[in-house]
Tab-separated table of C-alpha atoms and ligand atoms in Angstrom:
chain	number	residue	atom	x	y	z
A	1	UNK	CA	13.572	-13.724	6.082
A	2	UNK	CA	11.375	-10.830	4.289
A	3	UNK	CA	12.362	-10.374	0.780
A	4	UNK	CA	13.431	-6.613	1.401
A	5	UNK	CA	16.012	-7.968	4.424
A	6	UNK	CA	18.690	-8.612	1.930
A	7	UNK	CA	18.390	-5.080	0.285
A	8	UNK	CA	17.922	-2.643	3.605
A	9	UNK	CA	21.363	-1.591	4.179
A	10	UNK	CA	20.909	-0.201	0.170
A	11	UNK	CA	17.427	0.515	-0.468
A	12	UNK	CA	18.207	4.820	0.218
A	13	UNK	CA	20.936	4.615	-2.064
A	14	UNK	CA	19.268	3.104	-5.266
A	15	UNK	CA	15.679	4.958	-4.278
A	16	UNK	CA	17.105	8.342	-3.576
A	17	UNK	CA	15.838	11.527	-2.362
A	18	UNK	CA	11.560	11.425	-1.652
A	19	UNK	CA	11.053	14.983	-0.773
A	20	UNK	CA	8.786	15.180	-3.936
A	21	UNK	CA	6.444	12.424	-3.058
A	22	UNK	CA	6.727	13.580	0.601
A	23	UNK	CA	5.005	17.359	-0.284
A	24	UNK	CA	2.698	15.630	-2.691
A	25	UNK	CA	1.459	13.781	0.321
A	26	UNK	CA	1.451	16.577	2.991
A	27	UNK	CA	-0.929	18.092	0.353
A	28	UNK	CA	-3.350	15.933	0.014
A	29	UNK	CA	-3.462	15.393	3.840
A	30	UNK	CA	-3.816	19.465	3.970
A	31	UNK	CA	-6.411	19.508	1.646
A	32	UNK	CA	-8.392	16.409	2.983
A	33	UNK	CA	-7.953	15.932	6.532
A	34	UNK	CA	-6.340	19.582	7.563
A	35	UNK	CA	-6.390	18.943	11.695
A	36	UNK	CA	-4.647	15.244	11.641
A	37	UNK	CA	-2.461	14.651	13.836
A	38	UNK	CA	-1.304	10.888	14.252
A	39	UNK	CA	0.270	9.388	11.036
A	40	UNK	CA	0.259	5.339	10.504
A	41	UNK	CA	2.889	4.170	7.464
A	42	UNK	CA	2.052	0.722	6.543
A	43	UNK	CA	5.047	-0.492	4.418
A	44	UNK	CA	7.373	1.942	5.523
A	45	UNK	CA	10.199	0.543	4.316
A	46	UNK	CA	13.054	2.517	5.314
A	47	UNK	CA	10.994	5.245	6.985
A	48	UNK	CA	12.300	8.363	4.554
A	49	UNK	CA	9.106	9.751	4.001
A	50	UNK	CA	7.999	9.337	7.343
A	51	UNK	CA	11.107	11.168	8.218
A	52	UNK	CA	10.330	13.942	6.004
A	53	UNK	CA	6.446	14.205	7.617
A	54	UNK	CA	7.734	14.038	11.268
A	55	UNK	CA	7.933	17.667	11.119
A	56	UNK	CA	4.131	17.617	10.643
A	57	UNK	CA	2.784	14.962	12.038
A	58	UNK	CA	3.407	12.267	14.728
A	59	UNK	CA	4.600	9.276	12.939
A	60	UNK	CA	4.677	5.584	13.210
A	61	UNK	CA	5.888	2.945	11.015
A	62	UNK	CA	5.034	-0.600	10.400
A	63	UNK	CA	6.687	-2.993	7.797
A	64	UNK	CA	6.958	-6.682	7.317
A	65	UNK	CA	11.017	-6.307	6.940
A	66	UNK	CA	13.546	-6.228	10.303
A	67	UNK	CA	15.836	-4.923	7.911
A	68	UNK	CA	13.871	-2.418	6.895
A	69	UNK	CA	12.398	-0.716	10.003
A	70	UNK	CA	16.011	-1.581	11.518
A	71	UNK	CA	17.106	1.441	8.990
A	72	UNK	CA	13.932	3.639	9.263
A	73	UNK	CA	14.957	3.742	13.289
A	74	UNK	CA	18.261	5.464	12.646
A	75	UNK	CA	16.575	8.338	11.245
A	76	UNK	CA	13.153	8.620	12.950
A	77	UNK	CA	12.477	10.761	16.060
A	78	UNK	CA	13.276	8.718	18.956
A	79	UNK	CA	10.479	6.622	20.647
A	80	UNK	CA	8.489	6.624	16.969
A	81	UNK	CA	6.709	3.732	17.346
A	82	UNK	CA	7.426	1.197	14.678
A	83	UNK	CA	5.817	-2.528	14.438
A	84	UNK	CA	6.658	-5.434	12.744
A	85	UNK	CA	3.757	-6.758	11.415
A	86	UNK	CA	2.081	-8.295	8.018
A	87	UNK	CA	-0.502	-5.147	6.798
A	88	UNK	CA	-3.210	-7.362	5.683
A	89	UNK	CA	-3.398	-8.601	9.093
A	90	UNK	CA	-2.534	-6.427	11.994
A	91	UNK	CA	-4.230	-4.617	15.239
A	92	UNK	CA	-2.129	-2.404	16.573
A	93	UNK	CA	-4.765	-1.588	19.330
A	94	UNK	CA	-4.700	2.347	18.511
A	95	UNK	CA	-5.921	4.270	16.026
A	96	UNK	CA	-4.660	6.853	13.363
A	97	UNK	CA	-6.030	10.344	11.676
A	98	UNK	CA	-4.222	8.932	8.758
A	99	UNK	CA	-3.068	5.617	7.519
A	100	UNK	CA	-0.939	5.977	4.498
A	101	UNK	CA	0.850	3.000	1.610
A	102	UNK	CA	2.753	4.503	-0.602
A	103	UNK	CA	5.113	3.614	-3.404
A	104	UNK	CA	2.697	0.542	-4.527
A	105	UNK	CA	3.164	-1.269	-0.779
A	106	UNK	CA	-0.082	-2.631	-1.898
A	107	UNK	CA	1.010	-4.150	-4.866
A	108	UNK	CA	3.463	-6.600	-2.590
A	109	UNK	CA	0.257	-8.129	-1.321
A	110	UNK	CA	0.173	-11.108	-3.428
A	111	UNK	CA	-4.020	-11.810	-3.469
A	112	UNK	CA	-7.030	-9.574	-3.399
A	113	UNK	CA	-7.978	-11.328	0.042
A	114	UNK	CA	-4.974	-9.920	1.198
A	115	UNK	CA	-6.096	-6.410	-0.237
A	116	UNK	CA	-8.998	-6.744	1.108
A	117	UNK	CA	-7.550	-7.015	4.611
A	118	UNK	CA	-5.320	-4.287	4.368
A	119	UNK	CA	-8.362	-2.272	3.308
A	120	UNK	CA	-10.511	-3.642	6.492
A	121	UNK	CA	-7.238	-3.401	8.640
A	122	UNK	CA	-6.573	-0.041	7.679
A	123	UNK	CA	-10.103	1.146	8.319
A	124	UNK	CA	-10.269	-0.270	11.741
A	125	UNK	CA	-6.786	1.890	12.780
A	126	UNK	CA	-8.526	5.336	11.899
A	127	UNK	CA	-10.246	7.517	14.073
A	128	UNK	CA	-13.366	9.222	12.713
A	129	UNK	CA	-13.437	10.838	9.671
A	130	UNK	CA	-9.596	10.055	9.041
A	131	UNK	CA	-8.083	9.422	5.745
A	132	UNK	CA	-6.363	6.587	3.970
A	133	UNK	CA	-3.680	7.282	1.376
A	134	UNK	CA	-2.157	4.756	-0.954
A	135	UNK	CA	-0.799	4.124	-4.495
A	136	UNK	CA	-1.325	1.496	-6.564
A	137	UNK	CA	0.679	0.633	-9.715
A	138	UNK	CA	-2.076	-0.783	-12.214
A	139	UNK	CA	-2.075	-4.161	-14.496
A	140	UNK	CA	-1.658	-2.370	-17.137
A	141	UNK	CA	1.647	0.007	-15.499
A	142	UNK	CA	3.236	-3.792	-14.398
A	143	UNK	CA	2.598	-4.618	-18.305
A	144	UNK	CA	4.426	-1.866	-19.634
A	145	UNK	CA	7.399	-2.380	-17.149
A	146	UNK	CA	7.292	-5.890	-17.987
A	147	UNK	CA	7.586	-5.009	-21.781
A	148	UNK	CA	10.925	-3.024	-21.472
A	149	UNK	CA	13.882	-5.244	-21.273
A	150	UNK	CA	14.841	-3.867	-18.370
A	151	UNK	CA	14.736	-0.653	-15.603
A	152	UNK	CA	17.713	0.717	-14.207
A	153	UNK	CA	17.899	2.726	-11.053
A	154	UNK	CA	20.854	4.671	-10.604
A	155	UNK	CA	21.964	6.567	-7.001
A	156	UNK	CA	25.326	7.915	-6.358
A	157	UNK	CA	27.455	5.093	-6.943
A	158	UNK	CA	24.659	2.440	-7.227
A	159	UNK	CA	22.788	0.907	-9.311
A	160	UNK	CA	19.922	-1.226	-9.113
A	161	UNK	CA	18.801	-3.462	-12.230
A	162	UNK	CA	15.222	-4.687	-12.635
A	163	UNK	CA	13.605	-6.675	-14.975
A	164	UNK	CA	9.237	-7.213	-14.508
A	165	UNK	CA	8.589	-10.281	-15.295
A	166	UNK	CA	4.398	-11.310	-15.397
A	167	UNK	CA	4.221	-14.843	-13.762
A	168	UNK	CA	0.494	-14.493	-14.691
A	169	UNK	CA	-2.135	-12.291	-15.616
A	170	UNK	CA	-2.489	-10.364	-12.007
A	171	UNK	CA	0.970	-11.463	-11.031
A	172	UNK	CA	4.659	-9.786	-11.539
A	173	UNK	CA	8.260	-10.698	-10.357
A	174	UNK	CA	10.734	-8.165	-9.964
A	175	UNK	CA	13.972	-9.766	-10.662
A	176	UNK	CA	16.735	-7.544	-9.021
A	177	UNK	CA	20.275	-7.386	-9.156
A	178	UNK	CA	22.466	-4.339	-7.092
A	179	UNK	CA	25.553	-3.579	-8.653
A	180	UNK	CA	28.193	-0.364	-6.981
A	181	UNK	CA	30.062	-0.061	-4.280
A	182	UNK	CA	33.661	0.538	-4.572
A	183	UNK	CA	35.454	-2.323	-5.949
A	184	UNK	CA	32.540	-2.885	-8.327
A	185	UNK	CA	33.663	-5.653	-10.278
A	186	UNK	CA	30.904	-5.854	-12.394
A	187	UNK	CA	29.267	-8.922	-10.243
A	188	UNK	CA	25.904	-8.248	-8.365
A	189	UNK	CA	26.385	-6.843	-4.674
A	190	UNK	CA	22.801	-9.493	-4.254
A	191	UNK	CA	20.305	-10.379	-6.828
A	192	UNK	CA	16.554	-11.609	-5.310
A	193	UNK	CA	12.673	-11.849	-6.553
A	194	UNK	CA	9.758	-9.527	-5.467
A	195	UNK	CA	6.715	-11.303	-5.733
A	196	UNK	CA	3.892	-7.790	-7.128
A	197	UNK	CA	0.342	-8.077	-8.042
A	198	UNK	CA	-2.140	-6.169	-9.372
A	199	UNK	CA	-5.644	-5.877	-9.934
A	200	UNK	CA	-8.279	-3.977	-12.028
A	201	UNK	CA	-8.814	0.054	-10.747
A	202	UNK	CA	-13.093	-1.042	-10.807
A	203	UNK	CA	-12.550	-3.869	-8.379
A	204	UNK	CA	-10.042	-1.879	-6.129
A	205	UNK	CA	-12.686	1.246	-6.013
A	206	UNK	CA	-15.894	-1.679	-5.539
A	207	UNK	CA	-14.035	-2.673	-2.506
A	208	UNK	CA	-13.168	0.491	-0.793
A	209	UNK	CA	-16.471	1.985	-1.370
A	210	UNK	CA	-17.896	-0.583	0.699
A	211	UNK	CA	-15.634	0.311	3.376
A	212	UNK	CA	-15.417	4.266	2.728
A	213	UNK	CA	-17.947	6.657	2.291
A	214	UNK	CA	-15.744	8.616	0.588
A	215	UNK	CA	-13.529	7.084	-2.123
A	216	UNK	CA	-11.260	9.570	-4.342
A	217	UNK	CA	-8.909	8.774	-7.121
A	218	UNK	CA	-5.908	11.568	-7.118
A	219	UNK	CA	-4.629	12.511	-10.365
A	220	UNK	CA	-0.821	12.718	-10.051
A	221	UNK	CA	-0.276	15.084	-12.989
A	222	UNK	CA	1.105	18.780	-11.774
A	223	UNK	CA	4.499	19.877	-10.864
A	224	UNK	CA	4.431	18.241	-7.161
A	225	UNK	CA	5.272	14.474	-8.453
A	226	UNK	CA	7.892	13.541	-10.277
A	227	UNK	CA	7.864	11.386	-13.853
A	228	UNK	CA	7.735	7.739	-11.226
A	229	UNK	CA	4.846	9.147	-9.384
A	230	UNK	CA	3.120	9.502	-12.623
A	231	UNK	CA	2.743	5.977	-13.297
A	232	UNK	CA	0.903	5.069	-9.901
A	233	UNK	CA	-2.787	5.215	-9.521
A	234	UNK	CA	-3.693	7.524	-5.989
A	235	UNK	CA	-6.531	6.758	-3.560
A	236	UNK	CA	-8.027	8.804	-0.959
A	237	UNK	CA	-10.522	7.275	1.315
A	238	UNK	CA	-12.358	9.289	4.197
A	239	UNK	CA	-13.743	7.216	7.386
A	240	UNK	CA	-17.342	8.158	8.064
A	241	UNK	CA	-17.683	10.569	11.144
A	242	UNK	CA	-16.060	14.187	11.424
A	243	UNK	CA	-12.526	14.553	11.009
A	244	UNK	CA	-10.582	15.730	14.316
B	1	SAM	C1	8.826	-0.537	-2.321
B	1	SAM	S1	9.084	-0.672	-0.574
B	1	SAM	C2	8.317	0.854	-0.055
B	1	SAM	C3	8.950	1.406	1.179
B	1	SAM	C4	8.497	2.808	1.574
B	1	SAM	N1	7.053	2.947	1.621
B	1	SAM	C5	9.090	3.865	0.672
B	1	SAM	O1	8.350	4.744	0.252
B	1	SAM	O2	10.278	3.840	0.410
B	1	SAM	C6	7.894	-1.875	-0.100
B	1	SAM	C7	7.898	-2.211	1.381
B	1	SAM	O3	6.771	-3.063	1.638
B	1	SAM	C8	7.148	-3.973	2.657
B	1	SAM	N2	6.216	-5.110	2.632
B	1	SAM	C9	6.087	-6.051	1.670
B	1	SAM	N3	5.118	-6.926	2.005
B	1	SAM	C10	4.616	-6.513	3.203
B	1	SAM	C11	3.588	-6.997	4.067
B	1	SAM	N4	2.882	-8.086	3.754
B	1	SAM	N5	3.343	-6.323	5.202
B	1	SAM	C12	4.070	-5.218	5.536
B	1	SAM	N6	5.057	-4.716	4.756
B	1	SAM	C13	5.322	-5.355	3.604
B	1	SAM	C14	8.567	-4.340	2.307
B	1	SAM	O4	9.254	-4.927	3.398
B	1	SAM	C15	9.118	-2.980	1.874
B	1	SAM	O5	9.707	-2.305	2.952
């Protein structure tokens, strides 16, 4: 079982509405690869901000978690293709004007080999002169949340508890517990670990620019991101070739 199974049927509820990171997104793709067309999400999760770019773009989805996509294909177009795969190691046989990773996906990769194949994966899936998208939270964001006592999520009637926990210096356990519902009784709806990692911005940027011709860090500052969005480092990587 995937560790986000357990948490599918509540993940929209404690993450809430993504229309923010959605448009902050569609920009950069307007600014950086204005023709695309075909849209890969890698770690879609529950598929809400691929939702929100269907009206753009045409989307598919891939995610480690049943659960997950099992969600994401109530709300997606019907026919979006979604796969079931690991994203350091997939070939999906087709290829993308964009590949995107956002809210730290990455960071659920638990070694830099396994970056490093996302990264190699995710360049073989774009056409020419397409553009990769992701965020990263850095060592030092996964410090700070590990410093608080805790994080609390709150969405209509639920809540979602974390505490960051650093296992070791690159390495970060989420401990969750999901409390709400009606009859909350004050006893965890389901508690579980997610295993995060990090690892230094220089390293990251070493990598992709042997990959990428074009490597660009986004600065999330401005009105289009909210306060969460802040805290994640964004990259924008061009494919050699012309875009579309
Ligand atoms: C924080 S959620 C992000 C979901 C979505 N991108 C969003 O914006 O809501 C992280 C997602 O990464 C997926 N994931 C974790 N490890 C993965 C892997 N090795 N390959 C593919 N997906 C993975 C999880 O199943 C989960 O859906």
């Amino acid at each position: 079982m995937a560790a986000y199974d357990p948490l599918a049927a509540h993940y929209d509820a404690v993450t809430g509405d993504c229309s923010t990171e959605s448009a902050f997104i569609d920009s950069i793709i307007s600014c950086r690869q204005r023709r695309a067309v075909t849209l890969l999400e890698v770690a879609c999760g529950t598929g809400s901000i691929m939702a929100r770019l269907a009206g753009s773009y045409q989307v598919s989805g891939l995610d480690i978690s049943a659960g997950m996509l099992a969600v994401a294909r109530e709300k997606l177009p019907e026919k979006t293709p979604l796969y079931q795969a690991d994203m350091s190691n997939f070939e999906l046989g087709t290829t993308f004007d964009v590949v995107l990773c956002v809210y730290h996906g990455i960071n659920h990769l638990p070694d830099f080999t396994a970056w490093e194949g996302f990264f190699d994966c995710a360049e073989r899936h774009l056409s020419r002169g397409g553009l990769l998208i992701f965020d990263m939270l850095t060592i030092r964001d996964l410090e700070m949340m590990a410093a608080m006592p805790q994080i609390v999520q709150h969405c209509d009637d639920s809540r979602l508890v974390i505490q960051v926990r650093a296992s070791d210096e690159m390495a970060f356990d989420w401990n969750i517990e999901l409390f709400g519902g009606p009859g909350d009784a004050g006893q965890p709806l389901l508690t579980g670990v997610i295993r995060t990692a990090s690892f230094p911005a220089g390293r990251v940027r070493t990598s992709l620019s042997r990959r990428f011709p074009r490597v660009r860090e986004i600065s999330s500052g401005g009105s289009l991101v909210d306060a969460d969005s802040e805290n994640r480092t964004w990259f924008a990587c061009t494919k050699d070739g012309p875009a579309r």
